[in-house]
């Protein structure tokens, strides 16, 4: 790895007035609740010469994913809240740690040169050749991808490599403490293992001097004074003695996590629900090593559209690239901010709502009192300085405009927008123009292929004819509320019970989809004559004919 950690430019000082500070100390926004835990820790365990350390971890056996983003963005929100609570007088650091000394367990499916990589199974990721032929190793390759990934979002962080920390002696003092407390640490882990695993478990995993592989072998003897261990080489059967320092060994996962907390002085790290036991056990080991377990909270995992846990190996759920193809990073940050302790489904259908909720929070922010502003997600997303933006229409309406017009032309959509907001231009509304681009892509990739128009029943046909007639009698400048009232009236008079069946008819027959916008708003934007023409196409079978 690099000879020194990658450090981003220090975050600029933030302006904090007395009103902001007073509200921050009692705000129920979860980043402030988490930050107050860190503040309480600082009062219990002063760090007069050091910064408060926030950490996130990354396993570089695969590429950065949406969970990586979620953990870093959430931790960044807590860090910013802490800076506010301490009036930015306490230095803070965010460490993004790569566990690139882990042994490669299996060959990923999404890489080239799989056969070459397979020859190096069991070696630390930083010793496996780069299958892409670009970097020094596979670990270096994925670390570079991680750093580029974080830099794209403008995160303020320091990068640390496990390999660099082990080899450079940064971990040596703490590794020797692990050796001194070998039996106590084993006693924490052994009750969690099966009989076969208990017989061979050691917190230390030697790196074979001959093969370079990470060995999971029983430790025959320990020499605390010499700082070394002895094990039987699985290939030769000979006893081998190696130091536990300078990268000759690495630690098993839970002991490794605890050692890292102690060695780096980590004050805060969050973790997913699947790591509850690991957090508890690593916390116990951390205390054995004479350090305090970091503060943090357990966040819920993401689910796919079927409610199943998202898995990198299975490829279910959304990737970050997929989200960013159809919506802004800020909308993804909002999704990560909302209810982190509740399981949430992460699939394409959640994107439009997240976009509109982000825009809604952005529009509400300037009108809110200070206390409400600190509860507004955009305050945390933009670290206290959200941009000004008021949009004349929603992302959902843009999507339905694209759907109804079957258009992937920006100018066509802007033509509809100008009818609704005559003074709107891409230059005056860059955020709206950005949403137009996202809407076109979302429509082309996800809505258009799934469109399924159906023919109306006789009852529905009569109601649609009635609606077309009523629209014909309306003036061109009619407002959405009046249109919506007529739509309701048609549904009631034609016996649709419940009334949502009438709106389902409109969406399925006219738009070829199961859900849609508030119909009055859609008609106002799309146009009276255009909506009547759409109804005519549905009644003549032109839509179902494709």
Coordinates of C-alpha atoms in Angstrom, one line a residue:
X1 CA 0.0 0.0 0.0
X2 CA 1.0 3.6 0.0
X3 CA 3.6 4.6 2.5
X4 CA 1.2 7.0 4.3
X5 CA -2.6 7.1 4.6
X6 CA -4.6 9.0 2.1
X7 CA -5.8 12.2 3.8
X8 CA -8.4 14.5 2.3
X9 CA -8.2 18.2 2.9
X10 CA -9.6 19.1 6.3
X11 CA -13.3 20.0 6.4
X12 CA -13.9 23.7 6.6
X13 CA -14.9 25.3 9.8
X14 CA -18.6 25.6 10.3
X15 CA -20.5 28.6 11.6
X16 CA -22.6 27.9 14.8
X17 CA -24.7 30.5 16.5
X18 CA -26.3 30.2 20.0
X19 CA -29.8 29.4 18.7
X20 CA -28.5 26.6 16.5
X21 CA -26.4 25.2 19.3
X22 CA -29.4 25.3 21.8
X23 CA -31.6 23.4 19.4
X24 CA -28.9 20.9 18.4
X25 CA -28.5 19.8 22.1
X26 CA -32.1 18.7 22.3
X27 CA -32.8 17.8 18.7
X28 CA -34.4 14.3 18.2
X29 CA -32.8 13.9 14.7
X30 CA -30.9 10.6 15.0
X31 CA -27.5 12.1 13.9
X32 CA -27.7 14.4 16.9
X33 CA -28.8 11.6 19.2
X34 CA -25.8 9.6 18.1
X35 CA -23.5 12.6 18.3
X36 CA -24.6 13.2 21.9
X37 CA -23.4 9.7 22.7
X38 CA -20.0 10.6 21.4
X39 CA -20.0 13.8 23.4
X40 CA -20.9 11.9 26.6
X41 CA -18.0 9.5 25.8
X42 CA -15.6 12.5 25.5
X43 CA -16.6 13.7 28.9
X44 CA -16.0 10.2 30.4
X45 CA -12.9 9.5 28.4
X46 CA -11.1 12.8 27.6
X47 CA -8.8 12.8 24.6
X48 CA -6.7 16.0 25.3
X49 CA -4.1 15.4 22.6
X50 CA -6.1 13.4 20.0
X51 CA -9.1 13.8 17.7
X52 CA -12.3 11.9 18.0
X53 CA -12.1 9.0 15.6
X54 CA -15.1 8.0 13.5
X55 CA -14.5 4.8 11.5
X56 CA -16.1 2.8 8.7
X57 CA -14.9 -0.6 7.5
X58 CA -14.7 -2.1 4.0
X59 CA -14.0 -5.6 2.8
X60 CA -12.1 -5.2 -0.5
X61 CA -12.9 -8.7 -1.8
X62 CA -15.5 -7.0 -4.0
X63 CA -16.3 -3.6 -5.3
X64 CA -17.8 -0.8 -3.2
X65 CA -21.5 -1.1 -3.0
X66 CA -24.6 0.7 -1.8
X67 CA -24.0 -0.4 1.8
X68 CA -20.5 1.1 1.7
X69 CA -22.1 4.4 0.7
X70 CA -24.8 4.1 3.4
X71 CA -22.3 3.5 6.2
X72 CA -20.0 6.4 5.2
X73 CA -22.8 8.9 4.6
X74 CA -24.5 8.1 7.8
X75 CA -21.2 8.3 9.8
X76 CA -20.5 11.6 8.1
X77 CA -23.9 12.9 9.3
X78 CA -23.1 11.9 12.9
X79 CA -19.6 13.5 12.6
X80 CA -21.1 16.8 11.4
X81 CA -23.7 16.8 14.2
X82 CA -20.9 16.2 16.7
X83 CA -18.9 19.1 15.3
X84 CA -22.0 21.3 15.8
X85 CA -22.5 20.2 19.4
X86 CA -18.8 20.9 20.2
X87 CA -18.9 24.2 18.3
X88 CA -16.3 22.7 16.0
X89 CA -13.7 23.0 18.8
X90 CA -12.8 19.3 19.0
X91 CA -10.9 17.8 16.1
X92 CA -12.5 14.9 14.4
X93 CA -11.3 12.3 11.8
X94 CA -13.2 9.9 9.7
X95 CA -11.1 6.8 8.9
X96 CA -12.3 4.5 6.0
X97 CA -10.5 1.2 6.8
X98 CA -9.9 -1.5 4.2
X99 CA -9.4 -5.0 5.5
X100 CA -7.1 -5.9 2.6
X101 CA -5.1 -8.4 4.5
X102 CA -8.0 -10.8 4.6
X103 CA -7.3 -14.1 2.7
X104 CA -9.2 -14.4 -0.6
X105 CA -11.8 -17.1 0.1
X106 CA -13.3 -17.4 -3.4
X107 CA -12.9 -16.0 -6.9
X108 CA -15.5 -13.3 -7.5
X109 CA -17.8 -13.8 -10.5
X110 CA -17.4 -10.3 -11.9
X111 CA -13.7 -10.2 -12.7
X112 CA -11.5 -11.3 -15.6
X113 CA -8.7 -13.8 -15.4
X114 CA -10.5 -16.0 -12.9
X115 CA -8.1 -18.9 -13.4
X116 CA -5.1 -16.8 -12.5
X117 CA -6.8 -15.4 -9.4
X118 CA -7.8 -19.0 -8.4
X119 CA -4.1 -19.9 -8.1
X120 CA -3.8 -17.4 -5.2
X121 CA -6.7 -18.4 -3.1
X122 CA -6.0 -18.0 0.6
X123 CA -3.4 -15.2 0.1
X124 CA -4.0 -11.7 1.6
X125 CA -5.9 -9.6 -1.0
X126 CA -2.9 -7.3 -1.1
X127 CA -0.8 -10.2 -2.3
X128 CA -3.2 -11.5 -5.0
X129 CA -2.3 -10.2 -8.5
X130 CA -4.7 -7.7 -10.0
X131 CA -6.9 -9.5 -12.5
X132 CA -7.5 -6.2 -14.3
X133 CA -3.7 -5.8 -14.8
X134 CA -3.7 -2.2 -13.6
X135 CA -2.6 -2.1 -9.9
X136 CA -0.1 -3.9 -7.7
X137 CA -2.6 -6.3 -6.4
X138 CA -6.3 -7.1 -6.3
X139 CA -6.5 -5.4 -2.9
X140 CA -4.8 -2.3 -4.4
X141 CA -7.3 -2.4 -7.2
X142 CA -10.4 -2.5 -5.0
X143 CA -8.9 0.1 -2.6
X144 CA -8.4 2.4 -5.6
X145 CA -12.0 1.9 -6.6
X146 CA -13.1 2.6 -3.0
X147 CA -11.2 5.8 -2.8
X148 CA -12.5 7.0 -6.2
X149 CA -15.9 6.0 -5.1
X150 CA -15.7 8.1 -1.9
X151 CA -14.0 11.0 -3.7
X152 CA -16.9 11.1 -6.2
X153 CA -19.2 12.0 -3.3
X154 CA -16.8 14.5 -1.8
X155 CA -16.5 12.7 1.5
X156 CA -13.9 14.1 4.0
X157 CA -12.0 11.0 5.1
X158 CA -8.7 9.3 5.6
X159 CA -8.0 6.0 4.0
X160 CA -6.2 3.2 5.9
X161 CA -5.0 -0.2 4.7
X162 CA -4.9 -3.1 7.0
X163 CA -1.8 -4.4 5.2
X164 CA 0.0 -1.1 5.7
X165 CA -1.0 -0.9 9.3
X166 CA 0.2 -4.5 10.0
X167 CA 3.4 -4.2 8.1
X168 CA 4.4 -0.7 9.2
X169 CA 4.3 -1.7 12.9
X170 CA 1.3 0.6 13.6
X171 CA -0.5 -2.3 15.2
X172 CA 2.5 -4.0 16.9
X173 CA 1.9 -2.8 20.4
X174 CA -1.7 -3.9 20.4
X175 CA -0.9 -7.2 18.7
X176 CA 1.5 -7.9 21.6
X177 CA -1.3 -7.2 24.0
X178 CA -3.4 -9.7 22.1
X179 CA -0.6 -12.2 22.6
X180 CA -0.4 -11.4 26.3
X181 CA -4.1 -11.9 26.7
X182 CA -4.3 -14.9 24.4
X183 CA -6.3 -17.2 26.7
X184 CA -8.7 -14.5 27.8
X185 CA -9.5 -13.6 24.2
X186 CA -9.9 -17.3 23.3
X187 CA -12.3 -17.7 26.2
X188 CA -14.5 -15.0 24.7
X189 CA -14.8 -16.6 21.3
X190 CA -14.7 -20.4 22.1
X191 CA -18.3 -20.6 23.5
X192 CA -19.6 -19.3 20.1
X193 CA -17.9 -22.1 18.1
X194 CA -18.7 -25.7 17.3
X195 CA -16.6 -28.5 18.8
X196 CA -14.3 -29.0 15.7
X197 CA -13.6 -25.2 15.4
X198 CA -13.0 -24.9 19.1
X199 CA -10.2 -27.4 18.9
X200 CA -8.2 -25.3 16.4
X201 CA -9.2 -21.7 17.1
X202 CA -6.5 -19.1 17.6
X203 CA -7.0 -15.3 17.3
X204 CA -3.7 -15.3 15.3
X205 CA -3.6 -16.4 11.7
X206 CA 0.0 -16.8 10.6
X207 CA 1.0 -15.8 7.0
X208 CA 3.0 -18.8 5.6
X209 CA 6.6 -17.8 4.8
X210 CA 6.6 -20.3 2.0
X211 CA 3.2 -20.0 0.3
X212 CA 2.2 -16.5 1.4
X213 CA -1.3 -17.9 2.4
X214 CA -3.2 -16.9 5.5
X215 CA -3.2 -20.1 7.6
X216 CA -5.9 -21.2 9.9
X217 CA -3.9 -23.6 12.0
X218 CA -3.7 -24.6 15.7
X219 CA -1.0 -22.7 17.7
X220 CA 1.4 -25.1 19.3
X221 CA 3.2 -22.7 21.6
X222 CA 3.5 -19.0 22.4
X223 CA 6.4 -16.9 23.6
X224 CA 5.2 -13.7 25.0
X225 CA 8.6 -12.4 25.8
X226 CA 9.7 -12.9 22.2
X227 CA 6.4 -11.8 20.8
X228 CA 6.0 -14.9 18.7
X229 CA 3.9 -18.1 18.1
X230 CA 4.7 -21.6 16.9
X231 CA 2.6 -23.7 14.6
X232 CA 2.9 -26.9 12.6
X233 CA 3.2 -26.1 8.9
X234 CA 0.3 -27.9 7.1
X235 CA 2.4 -28.8 4.1
X236 CA 5.8 -29.9 5.6
X237 CA 4.6 -30.9 9.1
X238 CA 7.5 -28.9 10.5
X239 CA 7.2 -26.5 13.5
X240 CA 7.5 -22.8 12.4
X241 CA 8.0 -19.9 14.7
X242 CA 6.9 -16.4 13.5
X243 CA 6.5 -13.0 15.2
X244 CA 3.0 -11.8 15.7
X245 CA 4.1 -8.3 14.6
X246 CA 5.2 -6.6 11.3
X247 CA 2.7 -8.5 9.1
X248 CA 3.8 -12.0 9.9
X249 CA 0.3 -12.7 11.3
X250 CA -3.1 -11.2 11.0
X251 CA -6.0 -11.7 13.5
X252 CA -9.3 -13.5 13.1
X253 CA -12.2 -11.2 12.3
X254 CA -13.7 -10.4 15.8
X255 CA -10.3 -10.1 17.5
X256 CA -9.1 -8.1 14.5
X257 CA -12.0 -5.6 14.8
X258 CA -11.3 -5.2 18.5
X259 CA -7.6 -4.8 18.0
X260 CA -8.2 -2.1 15.4
X261 CA -10.6 -0.2 17.7
X262 CA -7.9 -0.2 20.4
X263 CA -4.9 0.6 18.2
X264 CA -6.6 3.4 16.3
X265 CA -8.5 4.8 19.3
X266 CA -11.8 4.5 17.5
X267 CA -14.6 6.4 19.2
X268 CA -17.6 5.7 16.9
X269 CA -18.4 3.0 14.4
X270 CA -21.8 1.7 13.3
X271 CA -22.7 -1.8 12.1
X272 CA -25.4 -3.7 10.4
X273 CA -27.9 -5.9 12.2
X274 CA -26.1 -9.0 11.0
X275 CA -23.1 -8.0 13.1
X276 CA -24.8 -7.6 16.5
X277 CA -22.9 -10.6 18.0
X278 CA -19.6 -9.5 16.4
X279 CA -20.0 -6.0 18.0
X280 CA -20.7 -7.6 21.4
X281 CA -17.8 -10.0 21.3
X282 CA -15.3 -7.5 19.8
X283 CA -16.3 -5.0 22.5
X284 CA -15.5 -7.6 25.1
X285 CA -12.1 -8.2 23.5
X286 CA -11.5 -4.5 23.2
X287 CA -11.9 -4.1 27.0
X288 CA -9.5 -7.0 27.6
X289 CA -7.0 -5.0 25.6
X290 CA -7.4 -2.0 27.9
X291 CA -9.5 0.1 25.6
X292 CA -13.1 1.2 25.5
X293 CA -15.5 -0.1 22.8
X294 CA -16.6 2.6 20.4
X295 CA -20.0 4.2 20.5
X296 CA -22.3 3.3 17.7
X297 CA -25.6 2.0 16.7
X298 CA -26.9 -1.0 14.8
X299 CA -28.7 -0.2 11.6
X300 CA -31.2 -2.5 9.8
X301 CA -30.3 -4.2 6.6
X302 CA -31.8 -3.5 3.2
X303 CA -34.3 -5.9 1.5
X304 CA -35.1 -6.6 -2.1
X305 CA -38.6 -6.2 -3.6
X306 CA -39.4 -9.7 -2.3
X307 CA -38.5 -8.7 1.3
X308 CA -35.3 -10.8 1.2
X309 CA -31.9 -9.7 2.5
X310 CA -29.8 -8.0 -0.2
X311 CA -26.6 -10.0 -1.0
X312 CA -23.6 -9.0 -3.0
X313 CA -23.1 -12.6 -4.2
X314 CA -26.7 -13.0 -5.3
X315 CA -26.9 -9.6 -6.9
X316 CA -30.5 -8.9 -5.7
X317 CA -31.5 -5.4 -4.9
X318 CA -30.0 -2.2 -6.3
X319 CA -26.4 -1.3 -6.9
X320 CA -25.3 2.3 -6.3
X321 CA -24.6 2.7 -10.0
X322 CA -28.2 1.7 -10.8
X323 CA -29.6 4.3 -8.3
X324 CA -27.4 7.0 -9.7
X325 CA -28.4 6.3 -13.2
X326 CA -32.0 7.3 -12.4
X327 CA -31.6 9.8 -9.5
X328 CA -29.2 12.1 -7.7
X329 CA -26.8 11.2 -4.9
X330 CA -28.8 13.5 -2.6
X331 CA -31.9 11.4 -3.1
X332 CA -29.9 8.3 -2.2
X333 CA -28.5 10.1 0.9
X334 CA -32.1 10.9 1.9
X335 CA -33.0 7.2 1.6
X336 CA -30.0 6.4 3.8
X337 CA -31.0 9.1 6.3
X338 CA -34.6 7.9 6.8
X339 CA -35.3 5.4 9.6
X340 CA -31.9 3.7 9.7
X341 CA -33.1 1.3 12.4
X342 CA -36.0 0.0 10.2
X343 CA -35.6 -2.5 7.4
X344 CA -36.3 -1.0 4.1
X345 CA -36.8 -2.4 0.6
X346 CA -34.2 -1.2 -1.9
X347 CA -35.4 -1.7 -5.5
X348 CA -36.2 0.5 -8.4
X349 CA -39.7 1.5 -7.4
X350 CA -38.5 3.4 -4.3
X351 CA -36.4 5.8 -6.4
X352 CA -39.2 8.2 -7.7
X353 CA -40.6 8.7 -4.2
X354 CA -37.1 9.3 -2.7
X355 CA -36.5 12.0 -5.4
X356 CA -39.8 13.7 -4.7
X357 CA -39.3 13.5 -0.9
X358 CA -35.9 15.1 -1.2
X359 CA -37.3 17.9 -3.4
X360 CA -40.1 18.4 -0.9
X361 CA -37.8 18.6 2.1
X362 CA -35.6 21.1 0.1
X363 CA -38.6 23.3 -0.7
X364 CA -39.8 23.3 3.0
X365 CA -36.4 24.1 4.5
X366 CA -36.3 27.9 4.1
X367 CA -39.8 28.3 5.7
X368 CA -39.0 26.3 8.8
X369 CA -38.0 27.4 12.3
X370 CA -34.5 26.5 13.4
X371 CA -35.6 23.4 15.4
X372 CA -37.5 22.1 12.4
X373 CA -34.6 22.7 10.2
X374 CA -32.4 20.4 12.3
X375 CA -35.1 17.7 11.9
X376 CA -35.1 18.2 8.1
X377 CA -33.0 15.6 6.4
X378 CA -31.6 18.1 3.9
X379 CA -29.8 19.9 6.8
X380 CA -27.9 16.6 7.4
X381 CA -27.4 15.7 3.8
X382 CA -25.9 19.1 3.0
X383 CA -24.1 19.6 6.3
X384 CA -26.2 22.6 7.4
X385 CA -26.2 24.5 4.1
X386 CA -28.9 23.0 1.7
X387 CA -29.2 24.7 -1.6
X388 CA -32.3 26.7 -2.6
X389 CA -34.5 24.9 -5.0
X390 CA -38.3 25.1 -5.6
X391 CA -39.6 22.9 -8.4
X392 CA -42.9 23.6 -10.2
X393 CA -43.7 19.9 -10.5
X394 CA -42.7 16.5 -9.1
X395 CA -40.5 13.8 -10.5
X396 CA -43.5 11.4 -10.5
X397 CA -45.3 13.8 -12.8
X398 CA -42.3 14.0 -15.1
X399 CA -42.2 10.2 -15.3
X400 CA -45.9 10.1 -16.2
X401 CA -45.5 12.8 -18.8
X402 CA -42.8 10.7 -20.4
X403 CA -45.0 7.7 -20.1
X404 CA -48.1 9.3 -21.6
X405 CA -46.3 11.0 -24.4
X406 CA -44.0 8.0 -25.0
X407 CA -41.3 10.6 -25.5
X408 CA -37.6 10.5 -24.7
X409 CA -37.0 14.0 -26.0
X410 CA -36.0 16.6 -23.4
X411 CA -37.5 19.4 -25.5
X412 CA -40.9 17.6 -25.7
X413 CA -41.0 17.3 -21.9
X414 CA -39.9 20.9 -21.4
X415 CA -42.7 21.9 -23.8
X416 CA -45.2 20.4 -21.3
X417 CA -43.4 22.0 -18.4
X418 CA -43.6 25.5 -19.9
X419 CA -47.3 25.0 -20.4
X420 CA -47.6 24.5 -16.6
X421 CA -44.9 27.0 -15.6
X422 CA -44.4 29.5 -18.6
X423 CA -41.3 31.1 -17.1
X424 CA -39.4 27.8 -16.4
X425 CA -36.2 27.2 -18.3
X426 CA -33.4 24.7 -18.0
X427 CA -31.1 27.6 -17.1
X428 CA -33.4 28.9 -14.3
X429 CA -34.2 25.4 -13.0
X430 CA -31.0 23.3 -13.4
X431 CA -32.3 20.8 -10.8
X432 CA -35.5 20.4 -12.7
X433 CA -33.6 19.9 -15.9
X434 CA -31.5 17.2 -14.2
X435 CA -34.7 15.5 -13.2
X436 CA -35.9 15.6 -16.8
X437 CA -32.8 13.6 -17.8
X438 CA -33.3 11.1 -15.0
X439 CA -37.0 10.8 -15.9
X440 CA -36.2 10.0 -19.5
X441 CA -33.7 7.4 -18.5
X442 CA -36.0 5.8 -15.9
X443 CA -38.9 5.7 -18.4
X444 CA -36.7 4.2 -21.2
X445 CA -35.1 1.5 -19.0
X446 CA -37.8 0.6 -16.4
X447 CA -41.2 1.9 -17.4
X448 CA -41.4 1.5 -21.1
X449 CA -40.5 -2.2 -21.2
X450 CA -43.0 -2.9 -18.5
X451 CA -46.0 -1.0 -20.0
X452 CA -49.0 -3.2 -20.3
X453 CA -52.1 -1.4 -21.7
X454 CA -55.5 -3.1 -21.3
X455 CA -58.7 -2.6 -23.1
X456 CA -61.5 -1.0 -21.0
X457 CA -64.7 -2.9 -20.0
X458 CA -68.0 -1.5 -21.1
X459 CA -68.5 0.2 -17.8
X460 CA -65.0 1.7 -18.0
X461 CA -65.6 2.7 -21.6
X462 CA -68.7 4.7 -20.7
X463 CA -66.9 6.4 -17.9
X464 CA -63.9 7.4 -20.1
X465 CA -66.3 8.8 -22.7
X466 CA -68.0 10.8 -20.0
X467 CA -64.6 12.1 -18.8
X468 CA -63.5 13.1 -22.3
X469 CA -66.8 15.0 -22.8
X470 CA -66.4 16.9 -19.5
X471 CA -62.8 17.7 -20.4
X472 CA -64.0 19.1 -23.7
X473 CA -66.1 21.6 -21.9
X474 CA -63.2 22.9 -19.9
X475 CA -61.2 26.0 -20.8
X476 CA -57.5 25.7 -21.5
X477 CA -56.4 27.4 -18.3
X478 CA -58.5 25.2 -16.0
X479 CA -56.6 24.3 -12.8
X480 CA -55.9 20.8 -11.5
X481 CA -58.3 21.0 -8.5
X482 CA -61.3 21.6 -10.9
X483 CA -60.1 18.8 -13.1
X484 CA -59.7 16.4 -10.2
X485 CA -63.2 17.2 -8.9
X486 CA -64.6 16.2 -12.3
X487 CA -62.5 13.0 -12.3
X488 CA -64.0 12.1 -8.9
X489 CA -67.5 12.9 -10.1
X490 CA -67.2 10.6 -13.1
X491 CA -66.0 7.8 -10.9
X492 CA -68.8 8.2 -8.4
X493 CA -71.5 8.6 -11.0
X494 CA -70.4 5.5 -12.9
X495 CA -70.5 3.3 -9.8
X496 CA -66.9 2.7 -9.1
X497 CA -66.7 1.4 -5.6
X498 CA -64.2 1.8 -4.1
X499 CA -63.2 4.9 -6.0
X500 CA -59.6 3.7 -6.3
X501 CA -60.8 1.2 -8.9
X502 CA -61.6 4.2 -11.1
X503 CA -58.1 5.6 -10.8
X504 CA -56.7 2.1 -11.4
X505 CA -58.7 2.1 -14.6
X506 CA -57.2 5.4 -15.7
X507 CA -53.6 4.3 -15.0
X508 CA -54.0 0.8 -16.6
X509 CA -56.0 1.8 -19.6
X510 CA -54.4 5.2 -20.4
X511 CA -50.8 4.8 -19.1
X512 CA -50.3 1.1 -19.2
X513 CA -49.2 0.9 -15.6
X514 CA -50.6 0.0 -12.2
X515 CA -49.9 3.3 -10.4
X516 CA -49.9 6.9 -11.5
X517 CA -50.0 10.6 -10.4
X518 CA -52.8 12.7 -9.0
X519 CA -54.8 12.7 -12.2
X520 CA -56.0 16.3 -12.1
X521 CA -52.4 17.5 -11.9
X522 CA -51.4 15.2 -14.7
X523 CA -54.1 16.5 -17.0
X524 CA -53.3 20.1 -16.3
X525 CA -49.7 19.4 -17.2
X526 CA -50.2 17.1 -20.1
X527 CA -53.0 19.2 -21.6
X528 CA -56.8 18.9 -22.0
X529 CA -56.7 18.1 -25.7
X530 CA -53.8 15.7 -25.3
X531 CA -55.6 13.8 -22.6
X532 CA -58.8 13.6 -24.7
X533 CA -56.6 12.3 -27.6
X534 CA -55.1 9.7 -25.2
X535 CA -58.6 8.6 -24.2
X536 CA -59.6 8.3 -27.8
X537 CA -56.6 6.1 -28.5
X538 CA -57.5 3.8 -25.6
X539 CA -61.1 3.5 -26.8
X540 CA -60.2 2.7 -30.4
X541 CA -57.6 0.0 -29.3
X542 CA -54.6 1.9 -30.6
X543 CA -52.8 1.8 -27.2
X544 CA -53.3 -2.0 -26.8
X545 CA -52.2 -2.5 -30.4
X546 CA -48.8 -1.1 -29.5

